[in-house]
PDB file of C-alpha atoms in Angstrom:
ATOM      1  CA  MET A 232       0.299  -0.150  -0.294  1.00  0.00           C
ATOM      2  CA  SER A 233       1.768   3.749  -0.448  1.00  0.00           C
ATOM      3  CA  VAL A 234       1.624   5.606   1.787  1.00  0.00           C
ATOM      4  CA  ASN A 235       0.155   8.861  -0.324  1.00  0.00           C
ATOM      5  CA  SER A 236      -2.152   7.520  -1.200  1.00  0.00           C
ATOM      6  CA  LYS A 237      -2.886   6.669   3.203  1.00  0.00           C
ATOM      7  CA  LYS A 238      -5.935   9.479   3.173  1.00  0.00           C
ATOM      8  CA  LYS A 239      -7.907   9.563  -0.119  1.00  0.00           C
ATOM      9  CA  PHE A 240     -10.834   8.531   1.862  1.00  0.00           C
ATOM     10  CA  GLU A 241     -10.085  11.279   5.059  1.00  0.00           C
ATOM     11  CA  GLY A 242     -13.464  12.557   5.672  1.00  0.00           C
ATOM     12  CA  LYS A 243     -15.902   9.901   4.434  1.00  0.00           C
ATOM     13  CA  VAL A 244     -17.247   6.857   6.079  1.00  0.00           C
ATOM     14  CA  ALA A 245     -17.755   3.037   4.078  1.00  0.00           C
ATOM     15  CA  VAL A 246     -19.865   0.174   5.216  1.00  0.00           C
ATOM     16  CA  VAL A 247     -17.805  -2.692   4.424  1.00  0.00           C
ATOM     17  CA  THR A 248     -20.719  -5.564   4.583  1.00  0.00           C
ATOM     18  CA  ALA A 249     -19.934  -9.235   5.830  1.00  0.00           C
ATOM     19  CA  SER A 250     -16.131  -7.738   6.143  1.00  0.00           C
ATOM     20  CA  THR A 251     -15.747  -9.678   9.473  1.00  0.00           C
ATOM     21  CA  ASP A 252     -13.026 -11.981   7.467  1.00  0.00           C
ATOM     22  CA  GLY A 253     -12.282 -12.877   4.169  1.00  0.00           C
ATOM     23  CA  ILE A 254     -12.830 -10.322   1.414  1.00  0.00           C
ATOM     24  CA  GLY A 255     -14.715  -8.708   3.661  1.00  0.00           C
ATOM     25  CA  TYR A 256     -12.199  -7.764   6.239  1.00  0.00           C
ATOM     26  CA  ALA A 257      -9.287  -6.804   4.161  1.00  0.00           C
ATOM     27  CA  ILE A 258     -12.016  -4.633   1.698  1.00  0.00           C
ATOM     28  CA  ALA A 259     -12.334  -2.811   6.069  1.00  0.00           C
ATOM     29  CA  ASN A 260      -9.009  -2.678   6.254  1.00  0.00           C
ATOM     30  CA  ARG A 261      -7.590  -0.865   3.431  1.00  0.00           C
ATOM     31  CA  LEU A 262     -10.236   1.599   3.737  1.00  0.00           C
ATOM     32  CA  ALA A 263      -9.847   1.656   6.840  1.00  0.00           C
ATOM     33  CA  TYR A 264      -5.962   2.368   6.018  1.00  0.00           C
ATOM     34  CA  ASP A 265      -6.255   4.477   3.280  1.00  0.00           C
ATOM     35  CA  GLY A 266      -7.863   6.802   5.940  1.00  0.00           C
ATOM     36  CA  ALA A 267     -12.152   6.021   6.309  1.00  0.00           C
ATOM     37  CA  LYS A 268     -13.988   5.611   9.061  1.00  0.00           C
ATOM     38  CA  VAL A 269     -15.833   2.365   8.788  1.00  0.00           C
ATOM     39  CA  MET A 270     -18.533   0.237   9.765  1.00  0.00           C
ATOM     40  CA  VAL A 271     -17.976  -3.414   9.418  1.00  0.00           C
ATOM     41  CA  SER A 272     -20.706  -6.183  10.100  1.00  0.00           C
ATOM     42  CA  SER A 273     -21.756 -10.018  10.031  1.00  0.00           C
ATOM     43  CA  ARG A 274     -24.797 -12.270  10.839  1.00  0.00           C
ATOM     44  CA  LYS A 275     -22.182 -12.797  14.064  1.00  0.00           C
ATOM     45  CA  GLY A 276     -21.395 -10.498  17.421  1.00  0.00           C
ATOM     46  CA  THR A 277     -18.433 -12.331  18.044  1.00  0.00           C
ATOM     47  CA  ASN A 278     -17.129 -11.939  14.480  1.00  0.00           C
ATOM     48  CA  VAL A 279     -18.198  -8.086  14.442  1.00  0.00           C
ATOM     49  CA  ASN A 280     -16.020  -7.754  18.246  1.00  0.00           C
ATOM     50  CA  ARG A 281     -13.849  -9.481  17.304  1.00  0.00           C
ATOM     51  CA  ALA A 282     -12.675  -7.502  13.736  1.00  0.00           C
ATOM     52  CA  VAL A 283     -13.962  -4.291  14.993  1.00  0.00           C
ATOM     53  CA  GLU A 284     -11.399  -4.702  18.372  1.00  0.00           C
ATOM     54  CA  LEU A 285      -8.123  -5.180  15.589  1.00  0.00           C
ATOM     55  CA  LEU A 286      -9.375  -2.989  13.579  1.00  0.00           C
ATOM     56  CA  GLN A 287      -9.568  -0.320  15.729  1.00  0.00           C
ATOM     57  CA  LYS A 288      -5.721  -1.693  17.351  1.00  0.00           C
ATOM     58  CA  GLU A 289      -4.395  -0.737  13.982  1.00  0.00           C
ATOM     59  CA  HIS A 290      -6.631   2.364  13.349  1.00  0.00           C
ATOM     60  CA  GLY A 291      -7.275   3.770  16.006  1.00  0.00           C
ATOM     61  CA  SER A 292     -11.062   3.221  18.391  1.00  0.00           C
ATOM     62  CA  GLU A 293     -12.948   6.621  16.447  1.00  0.00           C
ATOM     63  CA  SER A 294     -11.973   4.780  12.979  1.00  0.00           C
ATOM     64  CA  VAL A 295     -13.898   1.408  13.414  1.00  0.00           C
ATOM     65  CA  SER A 296     -17.221   0.944  14.792  1.00  0.00           C
ATOM     66  CA  GLY A 297     -19.461  -1.815  13.794  1.00  0.00           C
ATOM     67  CA  VAL A 298     -22.600  -3.678  13.781  1.00  0.00           C
ATOM     68  CA  VAL A 299     -24.754  -7.698  13.727  1.00  0.00           C
ATOM     69  CA  CYS A 300     -26.338  -7.438  10.642  1.00  0.00           C
ATOM     70  CA  HIS A 301     -27.854 -10.442   8.723  1.00  0.00           C
ATOM     71  CA  VAL A 302     -27.943  -8.274   4.803  1.00  0.00           C
ATOM     72  CA  GLY A 303     -30.833 -10.940   4.300  1.00  0.00           C
ATOM     73  CA  LYS A 304     -33.210  -9.152   6.874  1.00  0.00           C
ATOM     74  CA  ASP A 305     -34.701  -6.009   6.473  1.00  0.00           C
ATOM     75  CA  GLU A 306     -34.750  -5.549   9.512  1.00  0.00           C
ATOM     76  CA  ASP A 307     -31.098  -5.360  10.312  1.00  0.00           C
ATOM     77  CA  ARG A 308     -30.492  -3.496   6.658  1.00  0.00           C
ATOM     78  CA  LYS A 309     -31.746  -0.441   8.166  1.00  0.00           C
ATOM     79  CA  SER A 310     -30.635  -1.128  12.091  1.00  0.00           C
ATOM     80  CA  LEU A 311     -27.361  -0.676  10.462  1.00  0.00           C
ATOM     81  CA  ILE A 312     -28.308   2.283   8.491  1.00  0.00           C
ATOM     82  CA  LYS A 313     -29.705   3.472  11.692  1.00  0.00           C
ATOM     83  CA  GLU A 314     -26.582   2.853  13.047  1.00  0.00           C
ATOM     84  CA  VAL A 315     -23.895   3.807  10.994  1.00  0.00           C
ATOM     85  CA  ILE A 316     -25.798   7.551  10.864  1.00  0.00           C
ATOM     86  CA  LYS A 317     -25.895   7.536  14.617  1.00  0.00           C
ATOM     87  CA  LYS A 318     -21.921   6.510  14.735  1.00  0.00           C
ATOM     88  CA  PHE A 319     -21.161   9.151  12.235  1.00  0.00           C
ATOM     89  CA  ARG A 320     -23.443  10.722  10.430  1.00  0.00           C
ATOM     90  CA  GLN A 321     -23.229   9.915   6.806  1.00  0.00           C
ATOM     91  CA  ILE A 322     -22.132   6.565   4.054  1.00  0.00           C
ATOM     92  CA  ASP A 323     -20.102   7.705   1.957  1.00  0.00           C
ATOM     93  CA  ILE A 324     -19.159   4.208   0.441  1.00  0.00           C
ATOM     94  CA  LEU A 325     -20.657   0.989   0.499  1.00  0.00           C
ATOM     95  CA  VAL A 326     -19.547  -2.181  -0.224  1.00  0.00           C
ATOM     96  CA  ASP A 327     -21.598  -5.253  -0.235  1.00  0.00           C
ATOM     97  CA  ASN A 328     -19.401  -7.791   0.124  1.00  0.00           C
ATOM     98  CA  ALA A 329     -22.094 -10.994   1.016  1.00  0.00           C
ATOM     99  CA  ALA A 330     -22.214 -13.565  -1.005  1.00  0.00           C
ATOM    100  CA  VAL A 331     -23.648 -16.576  -1.065  1.00  0.00           C
ATOM    101  CA  ASN A 332     -20.636 -20.545  -0.674  1.00  0.00           C
ATOM    102  CA  PRO A 333     -20.049 -22.357  -3.762  1.00  0.00           C
ATOM    103  CA  SER A 334     -21.277 -25.718  -3.653  1.00  0.00           C
ATOM    104  CA  PRO A 335     -19.453 -28.709  -4.258  1.00  0.00           C
ATOM    105  CA  GLY A 336     -20.237 -31.067  -6.958  1.00  0.00           C
ATOM    106  CA  LYS A 337     -19.397 -32.420 -10.524  1.00  0.00           C
ATOM    107  CA  THR A 338     -20.589 -28.102 -11.750  1.00  0.00           C
ATOM    108  CA  ILE A 339     -18.281 -26.897  -9.644  1.00  0.00           C
ATOM    109  CA  LYS A 340     -19.234 -22.921  -8.291  1.00  0.00           C
ATOM    110  CA  SER A 341     -22.403 -24.007 -10.590  1.00  0.00           C
ATOM    111  CA  VAL A 342     -24.264 -21.844  -8.240  1.00  0.00           C
ATOM    112  CA  TYR A 343     -21.777 -18.849  -7.277  1.00  0.00           C
ATOM    113  CA  CYS A 344     -21.211 -18.961 -10.288  1.00  0.00           C
ATOM    114  CA  VAL A 345     -24.677 -18.091 -11.636  1.00  0.00           C
ATOM    115  CA  SER A 346     -25.186 -15.582  -9.318  1.00  0.00           C
ATOM    116  CA  LYS A 347     -21.836 -13.561 -10.994  1.00  0.00           C
ATOM    117  CA  THR A 348     -22.987 -12.927 -13.250  1.00  0.00           C
ATOM    118  CA  ALA A 349     -26.734 -11.502 -12.040  1.00  0.00           C
ATOM    119  CA  LEU A 350     -24.423  -9.142 -10.459  1.00  0.00           C
ATOM    120  CA  PHE A 351     -23.195  -8.595 -13.659  1.00  0.00           C
ATOM    121  CA  GLY A 352     -26.965  -7.463 -14.837  1.00  0.00           C
ATOM    122  CA  LEU A 353     -27.378  -5.907 -11.439  1.00  0.00           C
ATOM    123  CA  THR A 354     -24.089  -3.603 -11.480  1.00  0.00           C
ATOM    124  CA  MET A 355     -25.057  -2.247 -14.600  1.00  0.00           C
ATOM    125  CA  ALA A 356     -28.428  -1.721 -13.993  1.00  0.00           C
ATOM    126  CA  LEU A 357     -28.008  -0.011 -10.742  1.00  0.00           C
ATOM    127  CA  ALA A 358     -25.726   1.885 -12.615  1.00  0.00           C
ATOM    128  CA  TYR A 359     -27.697   3.254 -14.752  1.00  0.00           C
ATOM    129  CA  GLU A 360     -30.115   3.998 -12.544  1.00  0.00           C
ATOM    130  CA  LEU A 361     -27.780   5.503  -9.164  1.00  0.00           C
ATOM    131  CA  GLY A 362     -26.015   7.519 -12.489  1.00  0.00           C
ATOM    132  CA  GLU A 363     -28.081  10.476 -11.733  1.00  0.00           C
ATOM    133  CA  ASP A 364     -27.928  10.186  -8.121  1.00  0.00           C
ATOM    134  CA  ASN A 365     -24.188  10.780  -8.770  1.00  0.00           C
ATOM    135  CA  ILE A 366     -23.799   7.324  -7.217  1.00  0.00           C
ATOM    136  CA  ARG A 367     -20.588   5.020  -9.014  1.00  0.00           C
ATOM    137  CA  VAL A 368     -22.255   1.177  -8.350  1.00  0.00           C
ATOM    138  CA  ASN A 369     -19.238  -1.426  -9.797  1.00  0.00           C
ATOM    139  CA  CYS A 370     -18.430  -5.045  -8.739  1.00  0.00           C
ATOM    140  CA  ILE A 371     -15.511  -6.424  -8.661  1.00  0.00           C
ATOM    141  CA  ALA A 372     -15.611 -10.948  -9.592  1.00  0.00           C
ATOM    142  CA  PRO A 373     -12.743 -12.600  -7.816  1.00  0.00           C
ATOM    143  CA  GLY A 374     -11.723 -16.040  -8.881  1.00  0.00           C
ATOM    144  CA  LEU A 375     -11.275 -18.643  -6.119  1.00  0.00           C
ATOM    145  CA  ILE A 376      -9.503 -16.655  -2.688  1.00  0.00           C
ATOM    146  CA  LYS A 377      -7.538 -18.116   0.746  1.00  0.00           C
ATOM    147  CA  HIS A 378     -10.224 -19.098   2.797  1.00  0.00           C
ATOM    148  CA  ALA A 379     -12.364 -21.755   4.554  1.00  0.00           C
ATOM    149  CA  LEU A 380     -14.366 -22.242   0.965  1.00  0.00           C
ATOM    150  CA  GLU A 381     -11.450 -23.073  -0.896  1.00  0.00           C
ATOM    151  CA  ASN A 382     -11.687 -26.582   0.713  1.00  0.00           C
ATOM    152  CA  CYS A 383     -14.801 -26.427  -1.416  1.00  0.00           C
ATOM    153  CA  PHE A 384     -12.806 -27.125  -4.553  1.00  0.00           C
ATOM    154  CA  GLY A 385     -11.914 -31.525  -4.702  1.00  0.00           C
ATOM    155  CA  LYS A 386      -9.694 -31.745  -6.605  1.00  0.00           C
ATOM    156  CA  MET A 387      -8.719 -29.096  -8.469  1.00  0.00           C
ATOM    157  CA  LYS A 388      -5.923 -27.865  -8.011  1.00  0.00           C
ATOM    158  CA  PRO A 389      -6.821 -23.648  -8.654  1.00  0.00           C
ATOM    159  CA  ILE A 390      -4.597 -21.183  -7.424  1.00  0.00           C
ATOM    160  CA  ILE A 391      -5.306 -18.993  -4.842  1.00  0.00           C
ATOM    161  CA  GLY A 392      -5.668 -14.632  -4.057  1.00  0.00           C
ATOM    162  CA  GLU A 393      -4.839 -13.197  -0.773  1.00  0.00           C
ATOM    163  CA  PRO A 394      -7.859 -11.433   0.328  1.00  0.00           C
ATOM    164  CA  GLU A 395      -6.304  -8.496  -0.071  1.00  0.00           C
ATOM    165  CA  ASP A 396      -5.757  -9.406  -3.643  1.00  0.00           C
ATOM    166  CA  CYS A 397      -8.895  -7.606  -3.354  1.00  0.00           C
ATOM    167  CA  SER A 398      -9.108  -5.244  -1.311  1.00  0.00           C
ATOM    168  CA  GLY A 399      -7.017  -2.696  -3.729  1.00  0.00           C
ATOM    169  CA  ALA A 400      -9.001  -2.858  -6.513  1.00  0.00           C
ATOM    170  CA  VAL A 401     -11.885  -1.641  -4.218  1.00  0.00           C
ATOM    171  CA  SER A 402      -9.996   0.582  -2.734  1.00  0.00           C
ATOM    172  CA  PHE A 403      -9.846   2.247  -6.556  1.00  0.00           C
ATOM    173  CA  LEU A 404     -13.076   1.988  -7.668  1.00  0.00           C
ATOM    174  CA  CYS A 405     -14.669   3.939  -4.668  1.00  0.00           C
ATOM    175  CA  SER A 406     -11.104   6.020  -4.756  1.00  0.00           C
ATOM    176  CA  GLU A 407     -11.903  10.174  -6.639  1.00  0.00           C
ATOM    177  CA  GLU A 408      -9.466   7.850  -9.252  1.00  0.00           C
ATOM    178  CA  ALA A 409     -12.369   6.399 -10.173  1.00  0.00           C
ATOM    179  CA  SER A 410     -14.377   8.971 -11.055  1.00  0.00           C
ATOM    180  CA  TYR A 411     -15.233   7.411 -14.549  1.00  0.00           C
ATOM    181  CA  ILE A 412     -16.032   4.347 -14.107  1.00  0.00           C
ATOM    182  CA  THR A 413     -19.375   2.995 -13.246  1.00  0.00           C
ATOM    183  CA  GLY A 414     -21.326  -0.334 -14.432  1.00  0.00           C
ATOM    184  CA  GLU A 415     -18.221  -2.550 -14.766  1.00  0.00           C
ATOM    185  CA  THR A 416     -17.238  -5.769 -13.063  1.00  0.00           C
ATOM    186  CA  ILE A 417     -13.119  -5.992 -12.676  1.00  0.00           C
ATOM    187  CA  THR A 418     -12.371  -9.938 -13.171  1.00  0.00           C
ATOM    188  CA  MET A 419      -9.817 -10.840 -10.955  1.00  0.00           C
ATOM    189  CA  ALA A 420      -8.777 -13.907 -11.435  1.00  0.00           C
ATOM    190  CA  GLY A 421      -6.177 -16.618 -12.139  1.00  0.00           C
ATOM    191  CA  LYS A 422      -5.744 -19.249 -14.329  1.00  0.00           C
ATOM    192  CA  SER A 423      -6.946 -23.480 -13.069  1.00  0.00           C
ATOM    193  CA  ALA A 424      -4.946 -26.268 -13.325  1.00  0.00           C
ATOM    194  CA  ARG A 425      -6.621 -30.087 -12.854  1.00  0.00           C
ATOM    195  CA  ILE A 426      -4.071 -32.218 -10.934  1.00  0.00           C
TER     196      ILE A 426
END
């Protein structure tokens, strides 16, 4: 991470869902490193507390907060937004990191791949719809990232990325450097190889 970019989100507030480990945690950590105040969330309170503690040690107690939120529940989503506004008074960046788990089997990642295809279309539609409000919508589509889910791929020996490999792309897409980019999906995947 470059020293020059450290404060590019100073004065900004970021909300990152499903951000207590893996890709979400790496994104929350990167945005805090880049100067944003960050609200992390997850379905389990113990995970939220652990992530907040770690991030506050790294970035300061005023920079990071957390709330329990299952993004599949309307009540939880509303509570998340209320907590962000109460704590930080604004939302500048929203990273929706929640996803479905890939299913092992003959069609590896079948449900996961279908969900990614749907995200491509949703990203373009939302970018068009929200563009008149000066809201950019972009997506990253990572390949296999080192995480508990990597064991779902049986005998396949793919190249595995690190969660931090995704965080730089998200930081870029949220920055002013990407102010002219909307409706795009950045595919981030290594080549897979079978044994």
